[in-house]
Coordinates of N, CA, C and O in Angstrom, one line a residue:
M1 N 26.2 9.7 17.1 CA 26.2 9.9 15.6 C 26.6 11.3 15.3 O 26.0 12.3 15.8
N2 N 27.5 11.5 14.4 CA 28.0 12.8 14.1 C 27.1 13.5 13.0 O 26.4 12.8 12.3
P3 N 27.3 14.8 12.8 CA 26.4 15.5 11.8 C 26.6 15.0 10.4 O 25.6 15.0 9.7
L4 N 27.8 14.6 10.0 CA 27.9 14.0 8.6 C 27.1 12.8 8.4 O 26.5 12.6 7.4
E5 N 27.1 11.9 9.5 CA 26.3 10.7 9.4 C 24.8 11.0 9.3 O 24.1 10.4 8.6
L6 N 24.4 12.0 10.0 CA 23.0 12.5 10.0 C 22.7 13.0 8.6 O 21.6 12.7 8.1
L7 N 23.6 13.7 7.9 CA 23.3 14.2 6.6 C 23.2 13.0 5.6 O 22.3 13.0 4.7
V8 N 24.0 12.0 5.7 CA 24.0 10.9 4.9 C 22.6 10.1 5.1 O 22.0 9.7 4.1
I9 N 22.2 10.0 6.3 CA 21.0 9.3 6.6 C 19.8 10.1 6.0 O 18.9 9.6 5.4
A10 N 19.9 11.4 6.2 CA 18.8 12.3 5.6 C 18.7 12.1 4.1 O 17.6 12.0 3.5
F11 N 19.9 12.1 3.4 CA 19.9 11.9 2.0 C 19.3 10.6 1.6 O 18.5 10.5 0.7
V12 N 19.7 9.5 2.2 CA 19.3 8.2 1.9 C 17.8 8.1 2.1 O 17.0 7.5 1.3
L13 N 17.3 8.6 3.3 CA 15.9 8.5 3.6 C 15.0 9.3 2.6 O 13.9 9.0 2.3
S14 N 15.6 10.4 2.0 CA 14.9 11.3 1.1 C 14.8 10.7 -0.3 O 14.1 11.3 -1.1
L15 N 15.5 9.7 -0.7 CA 15.6 9.2 -2.0 C 14.2 8.7 -2.5 O 13.8 8.9 -3.6
D16 N 13.5 8.0 -1.6 CA 12.1 7.5 -2.0 C 11.2 8.7 -2.2 O 10.4 8.7 -3.2
S17 N 11.3 9.7 -1.4 CA 10.5 10.9 -1.6 C 10.8 11.6 -2.9 O 9.9 12.1 -3.6
F18 N 12.1 11.7 -3.2 CA 12.6 12.3 -4.4 C 12.0 11.6 -5.6 O 11.4 12.2 -6.5
A19 N 12.1 10.2 -5.6 CA 11.6 9.5 -6.8 C 10.1 9.6 -6.9 O 9.6 9.7 -8.0
T20 N 9.4 9.5 -5.8 CA 8.0 9.7 -5.8 C 7.5 11.0 -6.3 O 6.6 11.2 -7.1
S21 N 8.2 12.1 -5.9 CA 7.9 13.4 -6.3 C 8.2 13.7 -7.8 O 7.5 14.4 -8.5
V22 N 9.2 13.0 -8.3 CA 9.5 13.1 -9.8 C 8.3 12.4 -10.5 O 7.8 13.0 -11.5
A23 N 7.8 11.3 -10.0 CA 6.7 10.6 -10.7 C 5.5 11.5 -10.6 O 4.7 11.6 -11.6
I24 N 5.2 12.1 -9.5 CA 4.1 13.0 -9.4 C 4.2 14.2 -10.3 O 3.3 14.6 -11.0
G25 N 5.4 14.8 -10.4 CA 5.7 15.9 -11.3 C 5.4 15.5 -12.7 O 4.8 16.3 -13.5
I26 N 5.8 14.3 -13.1 CA 5.6 13.9 -14.5 C 4.1 13.7 -14.7 O 3.5 14.2 -15.7
S27 N 3.4 13.0 -13.8 CA 2.0 12.7 -14.0 C 1.1 14.0 -14.0 O 0.0 14.0 -14.6
M28 N 1.6 15.0 -13.3 CA 0.8 16.3 -13.3 C 1.3 17.4 -14.2 O 0.8 18.5 -14.2
C29 N 2.3 17.0 -15.0 CA 2.9 18.0 -15.9 C 3.5 19.2 -15.1 O 3.4 20.3 -15.5
G30 N 4.0 18.9 -13.9 CA 4.5 19.9 -13.0 C 3.5 20.3 -11.9 O 2.3 20.0 -12.0
L31 N 4.0 20.8 -10.9 CA 3.2 21.2 -9.7 C 3.4 22.7 -9.5 O 4.4 23.3 -9.8
N32 N 2.3 23.3 -9.1 CA 2.4 24.7 -8.7 C 3.1 24.8 -7.3 O 3.3 23.8 -6.7
N33 N 3.4 26.0 -6.9 CA 4.1 26.1 -5.6 C 3.3 25.6 -4.4 O 3.8 25.0 -3.5
K34 N 1.9 25.8 -4.4 CA 1.1 25.3 -3.3 C 1.1 23.7 -3.3 O 1.3 23.1 -2.2
Q35 N 1.1 23.1 -4.4 CA 1.1 21.6 -4.5 C 2.5 21.1 -4.1 O 2.6 20.1 -3.3
T36 N 3.5 21.8 -4.5 CA 4.9 21.4 -4.1 C 5.1 21.5 -2.6 O 5.6 20.6 -2.0
L37 N 4.6 22.6 -2.1 CA 4.7 22.8 -0.6 C 3.9 21.8 0.1 O 4.4 21.2 1.1
R38 N 2.7 21.4 -0.3 CA 1.9 20.4 0.3 C 2.6 19.1 0.3 O 2.6 18.4 1.3
L39 N 3.1 18.7 -0.8 CA 3.8 17.4 -1.0 C 5.0 17.3 -0.1 O 5.2 16.4 0.6
A40 N 5.9 18.4 -0.2 CA 7.1 18.4 0.5 C 6.9 18.4 2.0 O 7.5 17.7 2.8
A41 N 5.9 19.2 2.5 CA 5.6 19.3 3.9 C 5.0 17.9 4.4 O 5.4 17.4 5.5
S42 N 4.2 17.3 3.6 CA 3.6 16.0 4.0 C 4.7 14.9 4.1 O 4.7 14.2 5.1
F43 N 5.6 14.8 3.1 CA 6.6 13.8 3.1 C 7.6 14.1 4.3 O 8.0 13.2 5.0
S44 N 7.9 15.4 4.5 CA 8.8 15.7 5.6 C 8.2 15.4 7.0 O 8.9 14.8 7.8
V45 N 7.0 15.8 7.2 CA 6.3 15.6 8.5 C 6.2 14.1 8.7 O 6.4 13.6 9.8
A46 N 5.8 13.3 7.7 CA 5.7 11.9 7.8 C 7.0 11.2 8.2 O 7.0 10.4 9.1
H47 N 8.1 11.7 7.6 CA 9.4 11.1 8.0 C 9.7 11.5 9.5 O 10.2 10.6 10.3
V48 N 9.5 12.7 9.9 CA 9.8 13.1 11.3 C 8.9 12.3 12.2 O 9.4 11.8 13.3
L49 N 7.6 12.2 11.9 CA 6.7 11.4 12.8 C 7.1 9.9 12.9 O 7.1 9.3 14.0
M50 N 7.5 9.4 11.8 CA 7.9 7.9 11.8 C 9.2 7.7 12.6 O 9.3 6.8 13.3
I51 N 10.1 8.6 12.4 CA 11.4 8.5 13.2 C 11.0 8.6 14.7 O 11.5 7.8 15.5
F52 N 10.2 9.6 15.0 CA 9.9 9.8 16.4 C 9.1 8.6 17.0 O 9.4 8.1 18.1
A53 N 8.2 8.1 16.2 CA 7.4 6.9 16.7 C 8.4 5.7 16.8 O 8.3 5.0 17.8
G54 N 9.3 5.5 15.9 CA 10.2 4.4 16.0 C 11.1 4.6 17.2 O 11.4 3.6 17.9
Y55 N 11.5 5.8 17.5 CA 12.4 6.1 18.6 C 11.6 5.7 19.9 O 12.2 5.1 20.8
L56 N 10.4 6.1 20.0 CA 9.6 5.9 21.2 C 9.4 4.4 21.6 O 9.5 4.0 22.7
V57 N 9.2 3.6 20.6 CA 9.0 2.2 20.8 C 10.2 1.3 20.8 O 10.2 0.2 21.2
G58 N 11.3 2.0 20.4 CA 12.6 1.3 20.4 C 12.7 0.1 19.5 O 12.0 0.0 18.5
L59 N 13.5 -0.8 19.9 CA 13.8 -2.0 19.1 C 12.7 -3.1 19.1 O 12.7 -4.0 18.3
T60 N 11.8 -3.0 20.1 CA 10.7 -4.0 20.2 C 9.9 -4.1 18.9 O 9.8 -5.2 18.4
I61 N 9.3 -3.0 18.5 CA 8.4 -3.1 17.4 C 9.2 -3.1 16.1 O 8.7 -3.6 15.0
V62 N 10.5 -2.6 16.1 CA 11.3 -2.6 14.9 C 11.4 -4.0 14.3 O 11.3 -4.3 13.1
R63 N 11.6 -5.0 15.2 CA 11.8 -6.4 14.8 C 10.5 -6.9 14.1 O 10.5 -7.6 13.2
F64 N 9.3 -6.4 14.7 CA 8.1 -6.8 14.1 C 7.8 -6.2 12.8 O 7.5 -6.8 11.8
V65 N 8.0 -4.8 12.7 CA 7.7 -4.1 11.5 C 8.7 -4.4 10.4 O 8.4 -4.5 9.2
D66 N 10.0 -4.6 10.8 CA 11.0 -4.8 9.8 C 10.8 -6.1 9.0 O 11.2 -6.2 7.9
A67 N 10.0 -7.0 9.6 CA 9.7 -8.3 8.9 C 8.8 -8.1 7.7 O 8.8 -8.9 6.7
F68 N 8.0 -7.0 7.7 CA 7.1 -6.8 6.6 C 6.9 -5.4 6.0 O 6.1 -5.2 5.1
D69 N 7.8 -4.5 6.5 CA 7.6 -3.1 6.0 C 7.8 -3.0 4.5 O 7.2 -2.2 3.9
H70 N 8.7 -3.8 4.0 CA 9.0 -3.7 2.5 C 7.7 -4.2 1.7 O 7.5 -3.7 0.7
W71 N 7.0 -5.1 2.3 CA 5.8 -5.6 1.6 C 4.7 -4.5 1.6 O 4.0 -4.3 0.6
I72 N 4.6 -3.8 2.7 CA 3.6 -2.7 2.7 C 4.0 -1.7 1.7 O 3.1 -1.2 0.9
A73 N 5.2 -1.3 1.7 CA 5.7 -0.3 0.7 C 5.5 -0.8 -0.7 O 5.1 0.0 -1.6
F74 N 5.9 -2.0 -0.9 CA 5.7 -2.6 -2.3 C 4.3 -2.5 -2.8 O 4.0 -2.0 -3.9
F75 N 3.4 -3.1 -2.0 CA 2.0 -3.1 -2.4 C 1.4 -1.7 -2.6 O 0.6 -1.5 -3.5
L76 N 1.7 -0.8 -1.7 CA 1.2 0.6 -1.8 C 1.7 1.3 -3.1 O 1.0 1.9 -3.8
L77 N 3.0 1.2 -3.3 CA 3.6 1.8 -4.5 C 3.1 1.2 -5.8 O 2.8 1.9 -6.7
V78 N 3.1 -0.1 -5.8 CA 2.6 -0.8 -7.0 C 1.1 -0.5 -7.3 O 0.7 -0.2 -8.4
G79 N 0.3 -0.4 -6.2 CA -1.1 -0.1 -6.3 C -1.3 1.3 -6.8 O -2.1 1.6 -7.7
I80 N -0.5 2.3 -6.3 CA -0.6 3.7 -6.7 C -0.1 3.8 -8.1 O -0.7 4.5 -9.0
G81 N 1.0 3.1 -8.5 CA 1.5 3.1 -9.8 C 0.5 2.5 -10.8 O 0.3 3.1 -11.9
I82 N -0.2 1.5 -10.5 CA -1.2 0.9 -11.4 C -2.3 1.9 -11.5 O -2.9 2.1 -12.7
K83 N -2.7 2.6 -10.5 CA -3.7 3.7 -10.6 C -3.3 4.8 -11.6 O -4.1 5.2 -12.4
F84 N -2.0 5.2 -11.5 CA -1.5 6.2 -12.4 C -1.6 5.7 -13.9 O -2.1 6.4 -14.8
I85 N -1.2 4.4 -14.1 CA -1.2 3.9 -15.4 C -2.7 3.7 -15.9 O -3.0 4.0 -17.1
Y86 N -3.6 3.3 -15.0 CA -5.0 3.1 -15.4 C -5.5 4.5 -15.8 O -6.2 4.6 -16.8
E87 N -5.2 5.6 -15.1 CA -5.7 6.9 -15.4 C -5.2 7.3 -16.8 O -5.9 7.9 -17.6
G88 N -3.9 6.9 -17.2 CA -3.4 7.2 -18.5 C -4.1 6.4 -19.6 O -4.5 7.0 -20.6
F89 N -4.4 5.2 -19.4 CA -5.1 4.4 -20.3 C -6.6 4.8 -20.4 O -7.2 4.8 -21.5
K90 N -7.2 5.2 -19.3 CA -8.5 5.7 -19.3 C -8.7 6.9 -20.2 O -9.8 7.1 -20.8
S91 N -7.7 7.7 -20.2 CA -7.7 8.9 -21.1 C -7.6 8.6 -22.5 O -7.6 9.5 -23.4
G92 N -7.4 7.3 -22.9 CA -7.3 6.9 -24.3 C -6.0 7.3 -24.9 O -5.9 7.4 -26.1
G93 N -5.0 7.5 -24.1 CA -3.7 7.8 -24.7 C -3.6 9.2 -25.1 O -2.6 9.7 -25.7
K94 N -4.6 10.0 -24.8 CA -4.5 11.4 -25.1 C -3.5 12.1 -24.2 O -3.2 11.6 -23.2
T95 N -3.1 13.3 -24.6 CA -2.2 14.1 -23.8 C -2.8 14.3 -22.4 O -4.0 14.6 -22.3
N96 N -2.1 14.0 -21.4 CA -2.5 14.2 -20.0 C -3.0 15.6 -19.8 O -2.4 16.6 -20.2
D97 N -4.3 15.7 -19.3 CA -4.8 17.0 -19.0 C -4.3 17.6 -17.7 O -4.5 18.8 -17.4
C98 N -3.5 16.8 -17.0 CA -2.8 17.3 -15.8 C -3.7 17.8 -14.7 O -3.4 18.7 -13.9
T99 N -5.0 17.3 -14.7 CA -5.9 17.8 -13.7 C -6.0 16.8 -12.5 O -6.5 17.2 -11.4
Y100 N -5.5 15.6 -12.6 CA -5.5 14.7 -11.5 C -4.4 15.2 -10.5 O -3.3 15.5 -10.8
D101 N -4.8 15.3 -9.2 CA -3.9 15.9 -8.2 C -3.7 14.9 -7.0 O -4.5 14.8 -6.1
P102 N -2.6 14.1 -7.1 CA -2.3 13.2 -6.0 C -1.7 13.9 -4.8 O -1.2 13.3 -3.9
T103 N -1.7 15.3 -4.8 CA -1.1 16.0 -3.6 C -2.2 16.3 -2.6 O -2.1 17.2 -1.8
R104 N -3.3 15.6 -2.7 CA -4.5 15.9 -1.8 C -5.0 14.5 -1.3 O -4.9 13.5 -1.9
G105 N -5.6 14.6 -0.1 CA -6.4 13.5 0.4 C -5.7 12.2 0.8 O -4.6 12.2 1.1
K106 N -6.5 11.1 0.6 CA -6.0 9.8 1.0 C -4.7 9.4 0.2 O -3.9 8.7 0.8
L107 N -4.7 9.8 -1.1 CA -3.5 9.4 -1.9 C -2.3 10.0 -1.3 O -1.2 9.4 -1.2
L108 N -2.4 11.3 -1.0 CA -1.2 12.0 -0.4 C -0.8 11.4 0.9 O 0.4 11.2 1.1
L109 N -1.8 11.0 1.7 CA -1.5 10.4 3.0 C -0.8 9.0 2.8 O 0.3 8.7 3.4
G110 N -1.3 8.3 1.8 CA -0.7 7.0 1.5 C 0.8 7.1 1.0 O 1.7 6.4 1.4
L111 N 1.0 8.1 0.1 CA 2.3 8.4 -0.4 C 3.3 8.8 0.7 O 4.4 8.4 0.7
A112 N 2.8 9.6 1.6 CA 3.6 10.1 2.7 C 4.0 9.0 3.6 O 5.2 8.9 4.0
V113 N 3.1 8.1 3.9 CA 3.4 6.9 4.7 C 4.4 6.0 4.0 O 5.4 5.5 4.6
V114 N 4.1 5.6 2.8 CA 4.9 4.7 2.1 C 6.3 5.2 1.9 O 7.3 4.4 1.9
T115 N 6.5 6.5 1.6 CA 7.9 7.0 1.5 C 8.6 7.1 2.8 O 9.9 7.3 2.8
S116 N 7.9 7.0 3.9 CA 8.6 7.2 5.2 C 8.6 6.0 6.1 O 9.1 6.0 7.2
I117 N 8.1 4.9 5.6 CA 8.0 3.7 6.5 C 9.4 3.2 6.9 O 9.6 2.7 8.0
D118 N 10.4 3.4 6.1 CA 11.8 3.0 6.5 C 12.3 3.8 7.7 O 13.1 3.4 8.5
A119 N 11.8 5.1 7.8 CA 12.2 6.0 8.8 C 11.7 5.4 10.2 O 12.3 5.6 11.2
L120 N 10.6 4.7 10.2 CA 10.1 4.1 11.4 C 11.1 3.1 12.0 O 11.5 3.1 13.2
V121 N 11.6 2.2 11.1 CA 12.6 1.2 11.5 C 13.9 1.9 11.9 O 14.5 1.6 13.0
L122 N 14.3 2.9 11.2 CA 15.6 3.6 11.5 C 15.4 4.3 12.9 O 16.3 4.2 13.7
G123 N 14.3 4.9 13.1 CA 14.1 5.6 14.4 C 14.1 4.7 15.5 O 14.6 5.0 16.6
G124 N 13.8 3.4 15.3 CA 13.8 2.4 16.4 C 15.3 2.1 16.8 O 15.5 1.6 17.9
T125 N 16.2 2.4 15.9 CA 17.6 2.1 16.2 C 18.3 3.3 16.9 O 19.3 3.1 17.5
F126 N 17.7 4.4 16.9 CA 18.3 5.6 17.4 C 18.6 5.6 18.9 O 19.6 6.1 19.4
P127 N 17.7 5.0 19.7 CA 18.0 4.9 21.2 C 19.3 4.1 21.5 O 20.0 4.5 22.4
T128 N 19.6 3.1 20.7 CA 20.9 2.4 20.9 C 22.1 3.1 20.4 O 23.2 2.7 20.7
L129 N 21.9 4.1 19.5 CA 23.0 4.8 18.9 C 23.4 6.1 19.5 O 24.2 6.8 19.0
N130 N 22.6 6.4 20.6 CA 22.9 7.7 21.3 C 22.8 8.9 20.4 O 23.7 9.7 20.3
V131 N 21.7 8.9 19.6 CA 21.5 10.0 18.6 C 20.8 11.2 19.3 O 20.0 11.0 20.1
N132 N 21.3 12.4 18.9 CA 20.7 13.6 19.3 C 19.3 13.7 18.6 O 19.3 14.1 17.4
L133 N 18.2 13.3 19.2 CA 17.0 13.2 18.5 C 16.5 14.5 17.9 O 16.1 14.5 16.7
P134 N 16.5 15.6 18.6 CA 16.0 16.8 18.0 C 16.8 17.2 16.8 O 16.2 17.6 15.7
L135 N 18.1 17.1 16.8 CA 19.0 17.4 15.7 C 18.7 16.5 14.5 O 18.6 16.9 13.4
A136 N 18.5 15.2 14.8 CA 18.2 14.2 13.7 C 16.9 14.5 13.1 O 16.8 14.5 11.8
L137 N 15.9 14.8 13.9 CA 14.6 15.1 13.3 C 14.6 16.4 12.4 O 14.0 16.4 11.3
L138 N 15.4 17.4 12.8 CA 15.5 18.6 12.1 C 16.3 18.4 10.8 O 15.8 18.8 9.7
V139 N 17.4 17.7 10.8 CA 18.2 17.5 9.6 C 17.4 16.6 8.6 O 17.4 16.9 7.4
I140 N 16.8 15.5 9.1 CA 16.1 14.6 8.2 C 14.9 15.3 7.6 O 14.6 15.2 6.5
G141 N 14.1 16.0 8.5 CA 12.9 16.7 8.0 C 13.3 17.7 6.9 O 12.6 17.8 5.9
I142 N 14.3 18.5 7.1 CA 14.7 19.5 6.1 C 15.3 18.8 4.9 O 14.9 19.2 3.7
G143 N 16.0 17.7 5.0 CA 16.6 17.0 3.9 C 15.5 16.4 3.0 O 15.5 16.5 1.8
V144 N 14.5 15.8 3.6 CA 13.4 15.2 2.9 C 12.6 16.3 2.2 O 12.2 16.2 1.0
F145 N 12.4 17.5 2.8 CA 11.6 18.6 2.2 C 12.4 19.1 1.0 O 11.8 19.2 -0.1
I146 N 13.7 19.3 1.1 CA 14.4 19.8 0.0 C 14.5 18.8 -1.2 O 14.2 19.2 -2.4
M147 N 14.7 17.6 -0.9 CA 14.7 16.6 -2.0 C 13.4 16.4 -2.7 O 13.3 16.1 -3.9
T148 N 12.3 16.5 -1.9 CA 11.0 16.4 -2.5 C 10.7 17.6 -3.4 O 10.2 17.4 -4.6
V149 N 11.1 18.8 -3.0 CA 10.9 20.0 -3.9 C 11.8 19.8 -5.1 O 11.3 20.1 -6.2
L150 N 13.0 19.3 -5.0 CA 13.8 19.1 -6.2 C 13.2 18.1 -7.1 O 13.2 18.2 -8.3
G151 N 12.6 17.0 -6.5 CA 12.0 16.0 -7.4 C 10.8 16.5 -8.1 O 10.6 16.2 -9.3
T152 N 10.0 17.4 -7.5 CA 8.9 18.0 -8.3 C 9.3 18.9 -9.4 O 8.5 19.1 -10.3
K153 N 10.5 19.4 -9.4 CA 11.0 20.3 -10.4 C 11.8 19.5 -11.5 O 11.9 20.0 -12.6
T154 N 12.2 18.3 -11.2 CA 13.0 17.5 -12.1 C 12.3 17.0 -13.3 O 12.9 16.8 -14.4
W155 N 11.0 16.9 -13.3 CA 10.2 16.4 -14.4 C 10.5 17.3 -15.6 O 10.4 16.8 -16.8
K156 N 10.8 18.5 -15.5 CA 11.0 19.4 -16.6 C 12.2 19.0 -17.4 O 12.2 19.3 -18.6
I157 N 13.1 18.3 -16.9 CA 14.3 17.8 -17.6 C 13.9 16.9 -18.8 O 14.4 17.0 -19.8
A158 N 12.8 16.1 -18.5 CA 12.4 15.2 -19.5 C 11.6 16.0 -20.7 O 11.5 15.4 -21.7
G159 N 11.2 17.2 -20.4 CA 10.5 17.9 -21.4 C 9.0 17.8 -21.4 O 8.5 16.8 -20.9
K160 N 8.3 18.7 -22.0 CA 6.9 18.7 -21.9 C 6.3 17.7 -22.9 O 5.1 17.4 -22.8
N161 N 7.1 17.2 -23.9 CA 6.6 16.1 -24.8 C 6.3 14.8 -24.0 O 5.6 14.0 -24.5
V162 N 6.8 14.7 -22.8 CA 6.6 13.5 -22.0 C 5.1 13.5 -21.5 O 4.6 12.4 -21.2
A163 N 4.5 14.6 -21.6 CA 3.1 14.7 -21.0 C 2.2 13.7 -21.6 O 1.3 13.1 -20.9
R164 N 2.3 13.3 -22.8 CA 1.5 12.3 -23.5 C 1.5 11.0 -22.7 O 0.5 10.2 -22.6
Y165 N 2.7 10.6 -22.2 CA 2.9 9.4 -21.5 C 3.1 9.6 -20.0 O 3.6 8.7 -19.4
S166 N 2.7 10.7 -19.5 CA 3.1 11.0 -18.1 C 2.5 10.1 -17.1 O 3.2 9.7 -16.2
D167 N 1.3 9.7 -17.2 CA 0.7 8.8 -16.3 C 1.4 7.5 -16.3 O 1.6 6.9 -15.2
F168 N 1.6 7.0 -17.5 CA 2.3 5.7 -17.6 C 3.7 5.8 -17.0 O 4.1 4.9 -16.2
L169 N 4.5 6.8 -17.4 CA 5.8 7.0 -16.8 C 5.8 7.1 -15.3 O 6.6 6.5 -14.6
G170 N 4.9 8.0 -14.8 CA 4.9 8.2 -13.4 C 4.5 6.9 -12.7 O 5.1 6.5 -11.6
G171 N 3.5 6.1 -13.2 CA 3.1 4.9 -12.6 C 4.3 3.9 -12.6 O 4.5 3.1 -11.7
M172 N 5.0 3.8 -13.8 CA 6.1 2.9 -13.9 C 7.2 3.2 -12.9 O 7.8 2.3 -12.3
V173 N 7.5 4.5 -12.6 CA 8.5 4.9 -11.6 C 8.1 4.4 -10.3 O 8.9 3.8 -9.5
L174 N 6.8 4.6 -9.9 CA 6.3 4.1 -8.6 C 6.4 2.6 -8.5 O 6.8 2.0 -7.5
I175 N 6.0 1.9 -9.6 CA 6.1 0.4 -9.5 C 7.6 -0.1 -9.4 O 7.9 -1.0 -8.6
L176 N 8.5 0.6 -10.2 CA 9.9 0.2 -10.1 C 10.4 0.5 -8.7 O 11.2 -0.3 -8.1
L177 N 10.0 1.6 -8.1 CA 10.4 1.9 -6.7 C 9.9 0.9 -5.8 O 10.6 0.5 -4.9
G178 N 8.7 0.4 -6.0 CA 8.2 -0.7 -5.1 C 9.0 -2.0 -5.2 O 9.3 -2.6 -4.2
F179 N 9.4 -2.3 -6.5 CA 10.2 -3.5 -6.6 C 11.6 -3.3 -6.0 O 12.2 -4.2 -5.5
K180 N 12.2 -2.1 -6.2 CA 13.5 -1.8 -5.6 C 13.4 -2.0 -4.1 O 14.3 -2.6 -3.5
I181 N 12.4 -1.5 -3.4 CA 12.2 -1.7 -2.0 C 12.1 -3.2 -1.6 O 12.7 -3.7 -0.7
L182 N 11.3 -3.9 -2.4 CA 11.1 -5.3 -2.1 C 12.4 -6.1 -2.3 O 12.8 -6.9 -1.5
L183 N 13.2 -5.8 -3.3 CA 14.5 -6.4 -3.6 C 15.5 -6.1 -2.5 O 16.3 -6.9 -2.2
E184 N 15.5 -4.9 -2.0 CA 16.4 -4.5 -0.9 C 16.2 -5.3 0.3 O 17.1 -5.5 1.1
H185 N 14.9 -5.7 0.6 CA 14.6 -6.3 1.9 C 14.3 -7.8 1.8 O 14.3 -8.4 2.9
A186 N 14.1 -8.3 0.6 CA 13.8 -9.7 0.5 C 14.7 -10.4 -0.4 O 15.2 -9.8 -1.4
V187 N 15.1 -11.6 -0.1 CA 15.9 -12.4 -1.0 C 15.0 -13.1 -1.9 O 14.2 -14.0 -1.5
I188 N 15.0 -12.8 -3.2 CA 14.1 -13.4 -4.2 C 15.0 -14.0 -5.3 O 15.1 -13.5 -6.4
F189 N 15.6 -15.1 -5.0 CA 16.3 -15.9 -6.0 C 16.6 -17.2 -5.4 O 16.2 -17.7 -4.4

């Protein structure tokens, strides 16, 4: 696999992290540098670990996980999205106080796993593609990190007036991302 192909793979794998970090940026009215670093590092490390794990087990487990990875991602993203929306309604539609922090604890772990689950399957194909694994891990890890940071800053484009509906909008982005993943992997018609 050549370096250009690795860059394309890094970009594609980072899109879920980008979309999720935009949703988090909206729901939190922006992130400070520490939160941004924590989120980007978590997403990046999760991708690297998933690729490495996929590589180690090769195609055997890929066939097993590939059958339901999209369902895992779907239910986690929809569940987290519903939690965001619930938090918005719980506040009574008031302006988001931006104190809820999904860049910590179990929620951060869940988001890191759900945004990187496709990397597990992809990593399982690397042994058959004669991929330079250290280079692939480096390029993908850096790509996911950069796209996550960009996503956390993108919320500003929408403006601070979005804050009133930020939990709802952030939740909807995650739910739509869940449906996107489900539609990409399952034939529903």
